[in-house]
Amino acid sequence: MLATKSLGVLLTLPTLASAQLFAQASGYPNAQLLIETPELAKLLSAPGVRVLDVRPAGEYSQEHIPGAVNLPALATDDLEANRLGYPLTPARAGELFRAAGVDTTSRVILYDDHGGRLAARVFYVLEFCGHRRVRVLNGGWKKWVGEGHPITAAVPTVRAGSFKPAPDPRVIATAEWVAVHLKDP
């Protein structure tokens, strides 16, 4: 179990990930973590692809990317789990992602309309739970709509997924890790 003082670090990781993931869209060393809108448009009906709209349910219900399933980012936050050193308990993560139709082998694409901040949170939870085939839509909902890609209010029928979390504590930065690795020069 991680020390309670790690709580603040755990809560800031999505913000750090968001800044790192989205600060440099081109030339960025981990561009494989992003997906561009034209590529996603081609993949919408591809087997094994699960698009997750991580915006609040009210926004999703108005309109979303065709085939996208709503999994509000706030559903992936649990203060009690944070106290135990997890972003979300593996059991709860499994329930949420399986209900959203995520399989262990799914290619998961996440998007929001908050500059990637919410998508980064869900990316982090999936990464912590051992899912390695996750990407974030570069530019998110706003770019998708701005480019005139299709949108819908139709809610897809979702078959429960088979995702089984395999927590990887190496993706958690404890207070001790931050103190050692992020010292001022």
JSON list of N, CA and C in Angstrom, two decimals, residues 122-158:
[
{"chain": "A", "resi": 122, "resn": "VAL", "atom": "N", "xyz": [-8.61, 9.06, -17.97]},
{"chain": "A", "resi": 122, "resn": "VAL", "atom": "CA", "xyz": [-9.07, 7.71, -18.29]},
{"chain": "A", "resi": 122, "resn": "VAL", "atom": "C", "xyz": [-7.93, 6.90, -18.92]},
{"chain": "A", "resi": 123, "resn": "PHE", "atom": "N", "xyz": [-7.10, 7.55, -19.74]},
{"chain": "A", "resi": 123, "resn": "PHE", "atom": "CA", "xyz": [-5.91, 6.90, -20.29]},
{"chain": "A", "resi": 123, "resn": "PHE", "atom": "C", "xyz": [-5.05, 6.35, -19.15]},
{"chain": "A", "resi": 124, "resn": "TYR", "atom": "N", "xyz": [-4.82, 7.19, -18.15]},
{"chain": "A", "resi": 124, "resn": "TYR", "atom": "CA", "xyz": [-4.00, 6.79, -17.01]},
{"chain": "A", "resi": 124, "resn": "TYR", "atom": "C", "xyz": [-4.60, 5.59, -16.27]},
{"chain": "A", "resi": 125, "resn": "VAL", "atom": "N", "xyz": [-5.91, 5.61, -16.05]},
{"chain": "A", "resi": 125, "resn": "VAL", "atom": "CA", "xyz": [-6.55, 4.49, -15.36]},
{"chain": "A", "resi": 125, "resn": "VAL", "atom": "C", "xyz": [-6.40, 3.22, -16.18]},
{"chain": "A", "resi": 126, "resn": "LEU", "atom": "N", "xyz": [-6.63, 3.29, -17.48]},
{"chain": "A", "resi": 126, "resn": "LEU", "atom": "CA", "xyz": [-6.46, 2.11, -18.33]},
{"chain": "A", "resi": 126, "resn": "LEU", "atom": "C", "xyz": [-5.01, 1.63, -18.32]},
{"chain": "A", "resi": 127, "resn": "GLU", "atom": "N", "xyz": [-4.07, 2.57, -18.38]},
{"chain": "A", "resi": 127, "resn": "GLU", "atom": "CA", "xyz": [-2.66, 2.19, -18.33]},
{"chain": "A", "resi": 127, "resn": "GLU", "atom": "C", "xyz": [-2.32, 1.52, -17.00]},
{"chain": "A", "resi": 128, "resn": "PHE", "atom": "N", "xyz": [-2.80, 2.09, -15.90]},
{"chain": "A", "resi": 128, "resn": "PHE", "atom": "CA", "xyz": [-2.57, 1.48, -14.59]},
{"chain": "A", "resi": 128, "resn": "PHE", "atom": "C", "xyz": [-3.14, 0.07, -14.54]},
{"chain": "A", "resi": 129, "resn": "CYS", "atom": "N", "xyz": [-4.28, -0.13, -15.18]},
{"chain": "A", "resi": 129, "resn": "CYS", "atom": "CA", "xyz": [-4.96, -1.43, -15.17]},
{"chain": "A", "resi": 129, "resn": "CYS", "atom": "C", "xyz": [-4.40, -2.40, -16.20]},
{"chain": "A", "resi": 130, "resn": "GLY", "atom": "N", "xyz": [-3.33, -2.02, -16.88]},
{"chain": "A", "resi": 130, "resn": "GLY", "atom": "CA", "xyz": [-2.64, -2.94, -17.77]},
{"chain": "A", "resi": 130, "resn": "GLY", "atom": "C", "xyz": [-3.07, -2.91, -19.22]},
{"chain": "A", "resi": 131, "resn": "HIS", "atom": "N", "xyz": [-3.97, -2.02, -19.60]},
{"chain": "A", "resi": 131, "resn": "HIS", "atom": "CA", "xyz": [-4.40, -1.95, -21.00]},
{"chain": "A", "resi": 131, "resn": "HIS", "atom": "C", "xyz": [-3.40, -1.07, -21.77]},
{"chain": "A", "resi": 132, "resn": "ARG", "atom": "N", "xyz": [-2.79, -1.62, -22.80]},
{"chain": "A", "resi": 132, "resn": "ARG", "atom": "CA", "xyz": [-1.73, -0.91, -23.51]},
{"chain": "A", "resi": 132, "resn": "ARG", "atom": "C", "xyz": [-2.13, -0.44, -24.91]},
{"chain": "A", "resi": 133, "resn": "ARG", "atom": "N", "xyz": [-3.37, -0.64, -25.30]},
{"chain": "A", "resi": 133, "resn": "ARG", "atom": "CA", "xyz": [-3.80, -0.24, -26.64]},
{"chain": "A", "resi": 133, "resn": "ARG", "atom": "C", "xyz": [-4.76, 0.93, -26.55]},
{"chain": "A", "resi": 134, "resn": "VAL", "atom": "N", "xyz": [-4.29, 2.02, -25.99]},
{"chain": "A", "resi": 134, "resn": "VAL", "atom": "CA", "xyz": [-5.13, 3.20, -25.75]},
{"chain": "A", "resi": 134, "resn": "VAL", "atom": "C", "xyz": [-4.50, 4.41, -26.44]},
{"chain": "A", "resi": 135, "resn": "ARG", "atom": "N", "xyz": [-5.36, 5.20, -27.08]},
{"chain": "A", "resi": 135, "resn": "ARG", "atom": "CA", "xyz": [-4.91, 6.43, -27.71]},
{"chain": "A", "resi": 135, "resn": "ARG", "atom": "C", "xyz": [-5.93, 7.52, -27.42]},
{"chain": "A", "resi": 136, "resn": "VAL", "atom": "N", "xyz": [-5.49, 8.75, -27.52]},
{"chain": "A", "resi": 136, "resn": "VAL", "atom": "CA", "xyz": [-6.33, 9.91, -27.27]},
{"chain": "A", "resi": 136, "resn": "VAL", "atom": "C", "xyz": [-6.52, 10.66, -28.58]},
{"chain": "A", "resi": 137, "resn": "LEU", "atom": "N", "xyz": [-7.75, 11.06, -28.87]},
{"chain": "A", "resi": 137, "resn": "LEU", "atom": "CA", "xyz": [-8.04, 11.81, -30.08]},
{"chain": "A", "resi": 137, "resn": "LEU", "atom": "C", "xyz": [-7.42, 13.19, -29.98]},
{"chain": "A", "resi": 138, "resn": "ASN", "atom": "N", "xyz": [-6.47, 13.46, -30.85]},
{"chain": "A", "resi": 138, "resn": "ASN", "atom": "CA", "xyz": [-5.78, 14.74, -30.85]},
{"chain": "A", "resi": 138, "resn": "ASN", "atom": "C", "xyz": [-6.77, 15.85, -31.23]},
{"chain": "A", "resi": 139, "resn": "GLY", "atom": "N", "xyz": [-6.97, 16.79, -30.36]},
{"chain": "A", "resi": 139, "resn": "GLY", "atom": "CA", "xyz": [-7.92, 17.88, -30.58]},
{"chain": "A", "resi": 139, "resn": "GLY", "atom": "C", "xyz": [-9.30, 17.58, -30.06]},
{"chain": "A", "resi": 140, "resn": "GLY", "atom": "N", "xyz": [-9.55, 16.32, -29.73]},
{"chain": "A", "resi": 140, "resn": "GLY", "atom": "CA", "xyz": [-10.80, 15.93, -29.08]},
{"chain": "A", "resi": 140, "resn": "GLY", "atom": "C", "xyz": [-12.06, 16.25, -29.86]},
{"chain": "A", "resi": 141, "resn": "TRP", "atom": "N", "xyz": [-13.15, 16.37, -29.10]},
{"chain": "A", "resi": 141, "resn": "TRP", "atom": "CA", "xyz": [-14.48, 16.62, -29.64]},
{"chain": "A", "resi": 141, "resn": "TRP", "atom": "C", "xyz": [-14.51, 17.90, -30.47]},
{"chain": "A", "resi": 142, "resn": "LYS", "atom": "N", "xyz": [-13.90, 18.95, -29.97]},
{"chain": "A", "resi": 142, "resn": "LYS", "atom": "CA", "xyz": [-13.96, 20.25, -30.67]},
{"chain": "A", "resi": 142, "resn": "LYS", "atom": "C", "xyz": [-13.34, 20.16, -32.06]},
{"chain": "A", "resi": 143, "resn": "LYS", "atom": "N", "xyz": [-12.22, 19.49, -32.19]},
{"chain": "A", "resi": 143, "resn": "LYS", "atom": "CA", "xyz": [-11.57, 19.35, -33.49]},
{"chain": "A", "resi": 143, "resn": "LYS", "atom": "C", "xyz": [-12.43, 18.46, -34.40]},
{"chain": "A", "resi": 144, "resn": "TRP", "atom": "N", "xyz": [-12.96, 17.37, -33.85]},
{"chain": "A", "resi": 144, "resn": "TRP", "atom": "CA", "xyz": [-13.80, 16.45, -34.62]},
{"chain": "A", "resi": 144, "resn": "TRP", "atom": "C", "xyz": [-14.98, 17.22, -35.25]},
{"chain": "A", "resi": 145, "resn": "VAL", "atom": "N", "xyz": [-15.68, 17.97, -34.43]},
{"chain": "A", "resi": 145, "resn": "VAL", "atom": "CA", "xyz": [-16.84, 18.74, -34.91]},
{"chain": "A", "resi": 145, "resn": "VAL", "atom": "C", "xyz": [-16.39, 19.85, -35.85]},
{"chain": "A", "resi": 146, "resn": "GLY", "atom": "N", "xyz": [-15.33, 20.54, -35.50]},
{"chain": "A", "resi": 146, "resn": "GLY", "atom": "CA", "xyz": [-14.83, 21.64, -36.31]},
{"chain": "A", "resi": 146, "resn": "GLY", "atom": "C", "xyz": [-14.43, 21.22, -37.72]},
{"chain": "A", "resi": 147, "resn": "GLU", "atom": "N", "xyz": [-14.02, 19.99, -37.87]},
{"chain": "A", "resi": 147, "resn": "GLU", "atom": "CA", "xyz": [-13.62, 19.48, -39.19]},
{"chain": "A", "resi": 147, "resn": "GLU", "atom": "C", "xyz": [-14.80, 18.88, -39.96]},
{"chain": "A", "resi": 148, "resn": "GLY", "atom": "N", "xyz": [-15.99, 18.90, -39.34]},
{"chain": "A", "resi": 148, "resn": "GLY", "atom": "CA", "xyz": [-17.18, 18.41, -40.03]},
{"chain": "A", "resi": 148, "resn": "GLY", "atom": "C", "xyz": [-17.34, 16.90, -40.09]},
{"chain": "A", "resi": 149, "resn": "HIS", "atom": "N", "xyz": [-16.70, 16.19, -39.19]},
{"chain": "A", "resi": 149, "resn": "HIS", "atom": "CA", "xyz": [-16.87, 14.73, -39.13]},
{"chain": "A", "resi": 149, "resn": "HIS", "atom": "C", "xyz": [-18.28, 14.41, -38.62]},
{"chain": "A", "resi": 150, "resn": "PRO", "atom": "N", "xyz": [-18.77, 13.20, -38.87]},
{"chain": "A", "resi": 150, "resn": "PRO", "atom": "CA", "xyz": [-20.14, 12.86, -38.48]},
{"chain": "A", "resi": 150, "resn": "PRO", "atom": "C", "xyz": [-20.33, 12.86, -36.96]},
{"chain": "A", "resi": 151, "resn": "ILE", "atom": "N", "xyz": [-21.53, 13.24, -36.55]},
{"chain": "A", "resi": 151, "resn": "ILE", "atom": "CA", "xyz": [-21.93, 13.20, -35.14]},
{"chain": "A", "resi": 151, "resn": "ILE", "atom": "C", "xyz": [-23.33, 12.60, -35.07]},
{"chain": "A", "resi": 152, "resn": "THR", "atom": "N", "xyz": [-23.71, 12.15, -33.90]},
{"chain": "A", "resi": 152, "resn": "THR", "atom": "CA", "xyz": [-25.02, 11.53, -33.72]},
{"chain": "A", "resi": 152, "resn": "THR", "atom": "C", "xyz": [-25.45, 11.67, -32.27]},
{"chain": "A", "resi": 153, "resn": "ALA", "atom": "N", "xyz": [-26.73, 11.44, -32.03]},
{"chain": "A", "resi": 153, "resn": "ALA", "atom": "CA", "xyz": [-27.25, 11.34, -30.67]},
{"chain": "A", "resi": 153, "resn": "ALA", "atom": "C", "xyz": [-27.65, 9.89, -30.38]},
{"chain": "A", "resi": 154, "resn": "ALA", "atom": "N", "xyz": [-27.56, 9.02, -31.40]},
{"chain": "A", "resi": 154, "resn": "ALA", "atom": "CA", "xyz": [-27.94, 7.61, -31.24]},
{"chain": "A", "resi": 154, "resn": "ALA", "atom": "C", "xyz": [-26.95, 6.91, -30.30]},
{"chain": "A", "resi": 155, "resn": "VAL", "atom": "N", "xyz": [-27.50, 6.20, -29.32]},
{"chain": "A", "resi": 155, "resn": "VAL", "atom": "CA", "xyz": [-26.68, 5.47, -28.36]},
{"chain": "A", "resi": 155, "resn": "VAL", "atom": "C", "xyz": [-26.51, 4.04, -28.87]},
{"chain": "A", "resi": 156, "resn": "PRO", "atom": "N", "xyz": [-25.27, 3.60, -29.05]},
{"chain": "A", "resi": 156, "resn": "PRO", "atom": "CA", "xyz": [-25.05, 2.25, -29.59]},
{"chain": "A", "resi": 156, "resn": "PRO", "atom": "C", "xyz": [-25.40, 1.16, -28.57]},
{"chain": "A", "resi": 157, "resn": "THR", "atom": "N", "xyz": [-25.77, 0.02, -29.09]},
{"chain": "A", "resi": 157, "resn": "THR", "atom": "CA", "xyz": [-25.94, -1.16, -28.25]},
{"chain": "A", "resi": 157, "resn": "THR", "atom": "C", "xyz": [-24.54, -1.70, -27.98]},
{"chain": "A", "resi": 158, "resn": "VAL", "atom": "N", "xyz": [-24.26, -1.98, -26.72]},
{"chain": "A", "resi": 158, "resn": "VAL", "atom": "CA", "xyz": [-22.91, -2.38, -26.34]},
{"chain": "A", "resi": 158, "resn": "VAL", "atom": "C", "xyz": [-22.93, -3.78, -25.74]}
]
